[in-house]
């Protein structure tokens, strides 16, 4: 049984931890609002671009001469997994959930005899995936020194993906990130970037007849590379909001758990102290009676 001094030291230590987790929760809550607003503001543009490209791409369905970013290489042997996670932890299952989704997909592809290459964005994803897929990681991009993620950061990642595709290093590229739903719900998401893949509803919504100037092919050749950077930018913003939501929730749970631990330790301390006082009183009374 721990001594009274040990219990008191533990209570003091847990109280200090509780103050830290409470402070981190408040900081995450303050940053979450801005990150959420930024992520939600980027959604309409990204979704509308997808709809426009879906409508343009529908005209090339089943036809030869489609842009290579839309049609692909015609093979699916080599897959590039772009895994975007956070630079820091203490955010519950935020990072591990994204890495788990990418890991499961990688294992399925390898079981089918495919070649898997991984490009990690963020230190935590790199740390998790290198344990099992160190030989498959071909590139690691860190945003540790970036205070506010901008489109230029996403464009640099997009340019890297496009240069690898132009060099024939892969056939299919898939992006992994966490979509922000609420403070307590972040959804690990996989989105195919190359060849461009759009939802059927997006194509249907853009099925109206338009005349384009310049040609549809020229517009696609310009928009498809930009769309890759845009979808990566959206994913980074969604990750930012998801990270702070997950961290806020995790630190709230940690603060509550610390409070419960303090309550139990304080109860144990009081019981032990009461027992010690009772024992001393009995010894005093017994000594007095002996006299």
mmCIF file of C-alpha atoms in Angstrom:
data_model
loop_
_atom_site.group_PDB
_atom_site.id
_atom_site.type_symbol
_atom_site.label_atom_id
_atom_site.label_comp_id
_atom_site.label_asym_id
_atom_site.label_seq_id
_atom_site.Cartn_x
_atom_site.Cartn_y
_atom_site.Cartn_z
ATOM 1 C CA UNK A 1 0.000 0.000 0.000
ATOM 2 C CA UNK A 2 1.444 3.420 -0.926
ATOM 3 C CA UNK A 3 2.324 5.765 1.907
ATOM 4 C CA UNK A 4 0.513 9.046 2.600
ATOM 5 C CA UNK A 5 3.456 10.932 1.120
ATOM 6 C CA UNK A 6 3.324 8.871 -2.079
ATOM 7 C CA UNK A 7 -0.425 9.422 -2.402
ATOM 8 C CA UNK A 8 -0.038 13.158 -1.866
ATOM 9 C CA UNK A 9 2.705 13.323 -4.503
ATOM 10 C CA UNK A 10 0.517 11.420 -6.967
ATOM 11 C CA UNK A 11 -2.443 13.715 -6.354
ATOM 12 C CA UNK A 12 -0.218 16.743 -6.971
ATOM 13 C CA UNK A 13 1.176 15.151 -10.149
ATOM 14 C CA UNK A 14 -2.271 14.283 -11.566
ATOM 15 C CA UNK A 15 -3.554 17.779 -10.767
ATOM 16 C CA UNK A 16 -0.647 19.233 -12.763
ATOM 17 C CA UNK A 17 -1.468 16.920 -15.678
ATOM 18 C CA UNK A 18 -5.125 17.926 -15.454
ATOM 19 C CA UNK A 19 -4.168 21.598 -15.760
ATOM 20 C CA UNK A 20 -2.137 20.816 -18.907
ATOM 21 C CA UNK A 21 -4.907 18.791 -20.563
ATOM 22 C CA UNK A 22 -7.464 21.485 -19.703
ATOM 23 C CA UNK A 23 -5.236 24.161 -21.245
ATOM 24 C CA UNK A 24 -4.722 22.040 -24.377
ATOM 25 C CA UNK A 25 -8.483 21.519 -24.643
ATOM 26 C CA UNK A 26 -9.087 25.283 -24.505
ATOM 27 C CA UNK A 27 -6.379 25.981 -27.114
ATOM 28 C CA UNK A 28 -7.809 23.294 -29.428
ATOM 29 C CA UNK A 29 -11.313 24.734 -28.998
ATOM 30 C CA UNK A 30 -10.049 28.204 -29.928
ATOM 31 C CA UNK A 31 -8.224 26.928 -33.036
ATOM 32 C CA UNK A 32 -11.045 24.603 -34.071
ATOM 33 C CA UNK A 33 -13.469 27.382 -34.964
ATOM 34 C CA UNK A 34 -11.122 28.998 -37.463
ATOM 35 C CA UNK A 35 -10.026 25.646 -38.908
ATOM 36 C CA UNK A 36 -13.648 24.532 -39.287
ATOM 37 C CA UNK A 37 -14.654 27.757 -41.020
ATOM 38 C CA UNK A 38 -11.693 27.467 -43.426
ATOM 39 C CA UNK A 39 -12.466 23.829 -44.248
ATOM 40 C CA UNK A 40 -16.166 24.516 -44.813
ATOM 41 C CA UNK A 41 -15.366 27.535 -46.983
ATOM 42 C CA UNK A 42 -13.204 25.393 -49.280
ATOM 43 C CA UNK A 43 -15.837 22.698 -49.791
ATOM 44 C CA UNK A 44 -18.146 24.501 -52.288
ATOM 45 C CA UNK A 45 -15.267 25.361 -54.652
ATOM 46 C CA UNK A 46 -13.812 21.846 -54.560
ATOM 47 C CA UNK A 47 -17.222 20.231 -54.993
ATOM 48 C CA UNK A 48 -18.183 22.554 -57.844
ATOM 49 C CA UNK A 49 -14.894 21.880 -59.625
ATOM 50 C CA UNK A 50 -15.562 18.150 -59.317
ATOM 51 C CA UNK A 51 -19.026 18.621 -60.810
ATOM 52 C CA UNK A 52 -17.676 20.644 -63.746
ATOM 53 C CA UNK A 53 -14.988 18.049 -64.432
ATOM 54 C CA UNK A 54 -17.536 15.256 -64.092
ATOM 55 C CA UNK A 55 -19.697 16.893 -66.745
ATOM 56 C CA UNK A 56 -16.745 17.463 -69.065
ATOM 57 C CA UNK A 57 -15.368 14.004 -68.462
ATOM 58 C CA UNK A 58 -18.721 12.351 -69.234
ATOM 59 C CA UNK A 59 -18.351 13.519 -72.844
ATOM 60 C CA UNK A 60 -15.159 11.424 -73.152
ATOM 61 C CA UNK A 61 -16.582 8.253 -71.632
ATOM 62 C CA UNK A 62 -15.836 5.335 -73.914
ATOM 63 C CA UNK A 63 -14.014 7.560 -76.392
ATOM 64 C CA UNK A 64 -10.365 7.556 -77.390
ATOM 65 C CA UNK A 65 -8.231 10.650 -76.929
ATOM 66 C CA UNK A 66 -9.308 11.482 -73.361
ATOM 67 C CA UNK A 67 -6.717 13.365 -71.239
ATOM 68 C CA UNK A 68 -4.421 10.906 -69.477
ATOM 69 C CA UNK A 69 -5.300 12.294 -66.020
ATOM 70 C CA UNK A 70 -8.911 11.354 -66.766
ATOM 71 C CA UNK A 71 -8.409 8.081 -68.625
ATOM 72 C CA UNK A 72 -5.324 6.893 -66.754
ATOM 73 C CA UNK A 73 -2.606 4.652 -68.147
ATOM 74 C CA UNK A 74 -4.988 1.804 -68.861
ATOM 75 C CA UNK A 75 -3.356 -0.267 -66.099
ATOM 76 C CA UNK A 76 -3.723 -0.523 -62.328
ATOM 77 C CA UNK A 77 -0.572 -2.419 -61.416
ATOM 78 C CA UNK A 78 1.263 0.310 -59.483
ATOM 79 C CA UNK A 79 -0.637 2.289 -56.825
ATOM 80 C CA UNK A 80 0.505 5.472 -55.098
ATOM 81 C CA UNK A 81 -1.087 6.088 -51.693
ATOM 82 C CA UNK A 82 -0.910 9.733 -50.598
ATOM 83 C CA UNK A 83 -1.480 9.579 -46.828
ATOM 84 C CA UNK A 84 -2.110 12.952 -45.157
ATOM 85 C CA UNK A 85 -1.992 12.975 -41.347
ATOM 86 C CA UNK A 86 -1.038 15.423 -38.600
ATOM 87 C CA UNK A 87 2.391 16.530 -37.455
ATOM 88 C CA UNK A 88 1.517 15.997 -33.784
ATOM 89 C CA UNK A 89 -0.300 13.503 -31.638
ATOM 90 C CA UNK A 90 -2.477 13.803 -28.516
ATOM 91 C CA UNK A 91 -5.550 13.782 -30.770
ATOM 92 C CA UNK A 92 -7.164 10.453 -29.986
ATOM 93 C CA UNK A 93 -7.473 8.119 -32.968
ATOM 94 C CA UNK A 94 -7.193 10.896 -35.581
ATOM 95 C CA UNK A 95 -3.821 9.899 -37.037
ATOM 96 C CA UNK A 96 -4.133 6.152 -36.498
ATOM 97 C CA UNK A 97 -7.564 6.007 -38.192
ATOM 98 C CA UNK A 98 -6.206 7.542 -41.421
ATOM 99 C CA UNK A 99 -3.104 5.334 -41.338
ATOM 100 C CA UNK A 100 -5.243 2.246 -40.662
ATOM 101 C CA UNK A 101 -7.423 2.953 -43.712
ATOM 102 C CA UNK A 102 -4.330 3.351 -45.912
ATOM 103 C CA UNK A 103 -2.674 0.276 -44.366
ATOM 104 C CA UNK A 104 -5.740 -1.917 -44.986
ATOM 105 C CA UNK A 105 -5.912 -0.760 -48.607
ATOM 106 C CA UNK A 106 -2.177 -1.374 -49.066
ATOM 107 C CA UNK A 107 -2.489 -4.893 -47.677
ATOM 108 C CA UNK A 108 -5.394 -5.647 -50.035
ATOM 109 C CA UNK A 109 -3.423 -4.386 -53.032
ATOM 110 C CA UNK A 110 -0.322 -6.375 -52.076
ATOM 111 C CA UNK A 111 -2.439 -9.495 -51.633
ATOM 112 C CA UNK A 112 -3.655 -8.990 -55.222
ATOM 113 C CA UNK A 113 -0.072 -8.835 -56.478
ATOM 114 C CA UNK A 114 -0.065 -5.068 -57.013
ATOM 115 C CA UNK A 115 2.874 -2.753 -56.369
ATOM 116 C CA UNK A 116 2.293 -0.182 -53.636
ATOM 117 C CA UNK A 117 4.145 3.106 -53.199
ATOM 118 C CA UNK A 118 3.395 5.477 -50.320
ATOM 119 C CA UNK A 119 3.815 9.235 -50.110
ATOM 120 C CA UNK A 120 3.275 10.464 -46.560
ATOM 121 C CA UNK A 121 2.289 14.020 -45.649
ATOM 122 C CA UNK A 122 2.720 14.603 -41.922
ATOM 123 C CA UNK A 123 5.085 13.089 -39.356
ATOM 124 C CA UNK A 124 2.588 10.886 -37.518
ATOM 125 C CA UNK A 125 1.533 8.998 -40.631
ATOM 126 C CA UNK A 126 5.178 8.478 -41.502
ATOM 127 C CA UNK A 127 5.919 7.120 -38.019
ATOM 128 C CA UNK A 128 2.950 4.711 -38.075
ATOM 129 C CA UNK A 129 3.339 3.367 -41.616
ATOM 130 C CA UNK A 130 7.123 2.949 -41.626
ATOM 131 C CA UNK A 131 6.811 0.159 -39.050
ATOM 132 C CA UNK A 132 5.189 -2.098 -41.643
ATOM 133 C CA UNK A 133 5.774 -0.385 -45.003
ATOM 134 C CA UNK A 134 9.207 1.229 -44.689
ATOM 135 C CA UNK A 135 10.282 -0.236 -48.046
ATOM 136 C CA UNK A 136 7.136 1.116 -49.746
ATOM 137 C CA UNK A 137 7.505 4.750 -48.619
ATOM 138 C CA UNK A 138 8.975 6.691 -51.539
ATOM 139 C CA UNK A 139 8.488 10.248 -50.289
ATOM 140 C CA UNK A 140 7.927 12.060 -46.983
ATOM 141 C CA UNK A 141 6.631 15.627 -46.904
ATOM 142 C CA UNK A 142 6.449 17.514 -43.620
ATOM 143 C CA UNK A 143 4.415 20.637 -42.879
ATOM 144 C CA UNK A 144 5.842 20.991 -39.375
ATOM 145 C CA UNK A 145 7.118 24.537 -39.934
ATOM 146 C CA UNK A 146 3.932 25.704 -41.696
ATOM 147 C CA UNK A 147 1.813 27.811 -39.336
ATOM 148 C CA UNK A 148 -1.163 28.178 -41.689
ATOM 149 C CA UNK A 149 -1.662 25.716 -44.545
ATOM 150 C CA UNK A 150 -2.078 27.512 -47.857
ATOM 151 C CA UNK A 151 -2.832 26.477 -51.417
ATOM 152 C CA UNK A 152 0.871 26.738 -52.238
ATOM 153 C CA UNK A 153 1.592 23.875 -49.820
ATOM 154 C CA UNK A 154 -1.012 21.685 -51.509
ATOM 155 C CA UNK A 155 0.241 22.692 -54.950
ATOM 156 C CA UNK A 156 3.766 21.574 -54.063
ATOM 157 C CA UNK A 157 2.383 18.142 -53.096
ATOM 158 C CA UNK A 158 0.221 18.056 -56.221
ATOM 159 C CA UNK A 159 3.200 18.939 -58.435
ATOM 160 C CA UNK A 160 5.163 16.093 -56.857
ATOM 161 C CA UNK A 161 2.351 13.622 -57.586
ATOM 162 C CA UNK A 162 2.020 14.881 -61.166
ATOM 163 C CA UNK A 163 5.775 14.669 -61.800
ATOM 164 C CA UNK A 164 5.798 11.070 -60.527
ATOM 165 C CA UNK A 165 2.858 10.234 -62.795
ATOM 166 C CA UNK A 166 4.516 11.878 -65.795
ATOM 167 C CA UNK A 167 7.634 9.776 -65.102
ATOM 168 C CA UNK A 168 5.501 6.620 -65.206
ATOM 169 C CA UNK A 169 6.090 5.767 -61.538
ATOM 170 C CA UNK A 170 2.481 4.717 -60.844
ATOM 171 C CA UNK A 171 -0.870 4.035 -62.511
ATOM 172 C CA UNK A 172 -3.380 4.951 -59.791
ATOM 173 C CA UNK A 173 -3.116 7.581 -57.038
ATOM 174 C CA UNK A 174 -5.390 7.651 -53.988
ATOM 175 C CA UNK A 175 -5.521 10.336 -51.292
ATOM 176 C CA UNK A 176 -6.218 9.489 -47.645
ATOM 177 C CA UNK A 177 -7.360 12.084 -45.105
ATOM 178 C CA UNK A 178 -9.962 12.694 -42.400
ATOM 179 C CA UNK A 179 -13.158 14.528 -43.319
ATOM 180 C CA UNK A 180 -14.480 16.804 -40.576
ATOM 181 C CA UNK A 181 -18.070 16.007 -39.584
ATOM 182 C CA UNK A 182 -18.225 17.348 -36.019
ATOM 183 C CA UNK A 183 -16.129 17.727 -32.884
ATOM 184 C CA UNK A 184 -16.757 14.093 -31.980
ATOM 185 C CA UNK A 185 -16.869 12.647 -35.507
ATOM 186 C CA UNK A 186 -14.057 12.635 -38.057
ATOM 187 C CA UNK A 187 -14.417 10.315 -41.048
ATOM 188 C CA UNK A 188 -11.302 8.643 -42.544
ATOM 189 C CA UNK A 189 -11.710 9.076 -46.303
ATOM 190 C CA UNK A 190 -10.070 7.646 -49.424
ATOM 191 C CA UNK A 191 -10.341 9.667 -52.653
ATOM 192 C CA UNK A 192 -8.923 8.582 -56.003
ATOM 193 C CA UNK A 193 -6.977 11.384 -57.674
ATOM 194 C CA UNK A 194 -5.546 9.690 -60.775
ATOM 195 C CA UNK A 195 -7.274 8.678 -62.963
ATOM 196 C CA UNK A 196 -9.888 11.242 -61.918
ATOM 197 C CA UNK A 197 -12.938 9.540 -60.494
ATOM 198 C CA UNK A 198 -16.217 11.336 -59.856
ATOM 199 C CA UNK A 199 -19.428 10.296 -58.160
ATOM 200 C CA UNK A 200 -22.345 9.433 -60.433
ATOM 201 C CA UNK A 201 -24.426 12.191 -58.814
ATOM 202 C CA UNK A 202 -21.763 14.744 -59.780
ATOM 203 C CA UNK A 203 -21.879 13.653 -63.391
ATOM 204 C CA UNK A 204 -25.696 13.678 -63.409
ATOM 205 C CA UNK A 205 -25.793 17.170 -61.917
ATOM 206 C CA UNK A 206 -23.523 18.421 -64.692
ATOM 207 C CA UNK A 207 -25.286 16.626 -67.512
ATOM 208 C CA UNK A 208 -26.737 19.836 -68.955
ATOM 209 C CA UNK A 209 -25.627 20.719 -72.461
ATOM 210 C CA UNK A 210 -23.038 23.499 -72.646
ATOM 211 C CA UNK A 211 -20.866 24.909 -75.378
ATOM 212 C CA UNK A 212 -17.288 25.490 -74.223
ATOM 213 C CA UNK A 213 -14.702 27.947 -75.441
ATOM 214 C CA UNK A 214 -11.892 26.904 -75.689
ATOM 215 C CA UNK A 215 -12.524 23.219 -76.371
ATOM 216 C CA UNK A 216 -13.516 20.706 -73.698
ATOM 217 C CA UNK A 217 -10.134 19.014 -74.091
ATOM 218 C CA UNK A 218 -8.246 22.268 -73.493
ATOM 219 C CA UNK A 219 -10.328 23.005 -70.380
ATOM 220 C CA UNK A 220 -9.784 19.506 -69.036
ATOM 221 C CA UNK A 221 -6.021 19.698 -69.650
ATOM 222 C CA UNK A 222 -5.957 22.904 -67.594
ATOM 223 C CA UNK A 223 -8.414 21.963 -64.837
ATOM 224 C CA UNK A 224 -7.417 18.350 -64.133
ATOM 225 C CA UNK A 225 -3.916 19.179 -62.750
ATOM 226 C CA UNK A 226 -5.393 22.101 -60.809
ATOM 227 C CA UNK A 227 -8.109 19.832 -59.431
ATOM 228 C CA UNK A 228 -5.492 17.485 -57.945
ATOM 229 C CA UNK A 229 -3.911 20.370 -56.018
ATOM 230 C CA UNK A 230 -7.375 21.624 -55.029
ATOM 231 C CA UNK A 231 -8.479 18.240 -53.661
ATOM 232 C CA UNK A 232 -5.201 17.944 -51.719
ATOM 233 C CA UNK A 233 -5.726 21.473 -50.353
ATOM 234 C CA UNK A 234 -9.245 20.573 -49.288
ATOM 235 C CA UNK A 235 -7.945 17.392 -47.620
ATOM 236 C CA UNK A 236 -5.320 19.362 -45.667
ATOM 237 C CA UNK A 237 -7.973 21.815 -44.459
ATOM 238 C CA UNK A 238 -10.327 18.984 -43.505
ATOM 239 C CA UNK A 239 -7.427 17.377 -41.633
ATOM 240 C CA UNK A 240 -6.768 20.627 -39.766
ATOM 241 C CA UNK A 241 -10.356 20.873 -38.521
ATOM 242 C CA UNK A 242 -10.491 17.141 -37.767
ATOM 243 C CA UNK A 243 -7.230 17.302 -35.803
ATOM 244 C CA UNK A 244 -8.397 20.106 -33.504
ATOM 245 C CA UNK A 245 -11.811 18.477 -33.077
ATOM 246 C CA UNK A 246 -10.197 15.165 -32.151
ATOM 247 C CA UNK A 247 -7.678 16.863 -29.867
ATOM 248 C CA UNK A 248 -10.376 18.876 -28.120
ATOM 249 C CA UNK A 249 -12.402 15.717 -27.510
ATOM 250 C CA UNK A 250 -9.322 13.717 -26.393
ATOM 251 C CA UNK A 251 -8.162 16.418 -23.973
ATOM 252 C CA UNK A 252 -11.683 16.755 -22.567
ATOM 253 C CA UNK A 253 -11.716 13.005 -21.881
ATOM 254 C CA UNK A 254 -8.224 13.202 -20.377
ATOM 255 C CA UNK A 255 -9.286 16.070 -18.109
ATOM 256 C CA UNK A 256 -12.340 14.124 -16.940
ATOM 257 C CA UNK A 257 -10.255 10.980 -16.355
ATOM 258 C CA UNK A 258 -7.718 12.998 -14.368
ATOM 259 C CA UNK A 259 -10.535 14.403 -12.232
ATOM 260 C CA UNK A 260 -11.835 10.886 -11.557
ATOM 261 C CA UNK A 261 -8.342 9.669 -10.680
ATOM 262 C CA UNK A 262 -7.844 12.599 -8.301
ATOM 263 C CA UNK A 263 -11.162 11.770 -6.621
ATOM 264 C CA UNK A 264 -10.133 8.127 -6.089
ATOM 265 C CA UNK A 265 -6.648 9.035 -4.881
ATOM 266 C CA UNK A 266 -8.070 11.651 -2.499
ATOM 267 C CA UNK A 267 -10.517 9.087 -1.104
ATOM 268 C CA UNK A 268 -7.700 6.574 -0.607
ATOM 269 C CA UNK A 269 -5.554 9.292 1.019
ATOM 270 C CA UNK A 270 -8.354 10.314 3.404
ATOM 271 C CA UNK A 271 -9.079 6.697 4.390
ATOM 272 C CA UNK A 272 -5.437 5.934 5.049
ATOM 273 C CA UNK A 273 -4.979 9.166 7.008
ATOM 274 C CA UNK A 274 -8.108 8.454 9.052
ATOM 275 C CA UNK A 275 -6.850 4.925 9.799
ATOM 276 C CA UNK A 276 -3.488 6.320 10.882
ATOM 277 C CA UNK A 277 -5.117 8.898 13.175
ATOM 278 C CA UNK A 278 -7.412 6.220 14.658
ATOM 279 C CA UNK A 279 -4.408 3.964 15.301
ATOM 280 C CA UNK A 280 -2.519 6.787 17.038
ATOM 281 C CA UNK A 281 -5.561 7.588 19.199
ATOM 282 C CA UNK A 282 -5.872 3.933 20.222
ATOM 283 C CA UNK A 283 -2.210 3.855 21.155
ATOM 284 C CA UNK A 284 -2.586 7.031 23.236
ATOM 285 C CA UNK A 285 -5.700 5.722 25.026
ATOM 286 C CA UNK A 286 -4.073 2.330 25.618
ATOM 287 C CA UNK A 287 -0.996 4.053 27.064
ATOM 288 C CA UNK A 288 -3.120 6.251 29.326
ATOM 289 C CA UNK A 289 -5.054 3.222 30.646
ATOM 290 C CA UNK A 290 -1.798 1.416 31.341
ATOM 291 C CA UNK A 291 -0.687 4.281 33.557
#
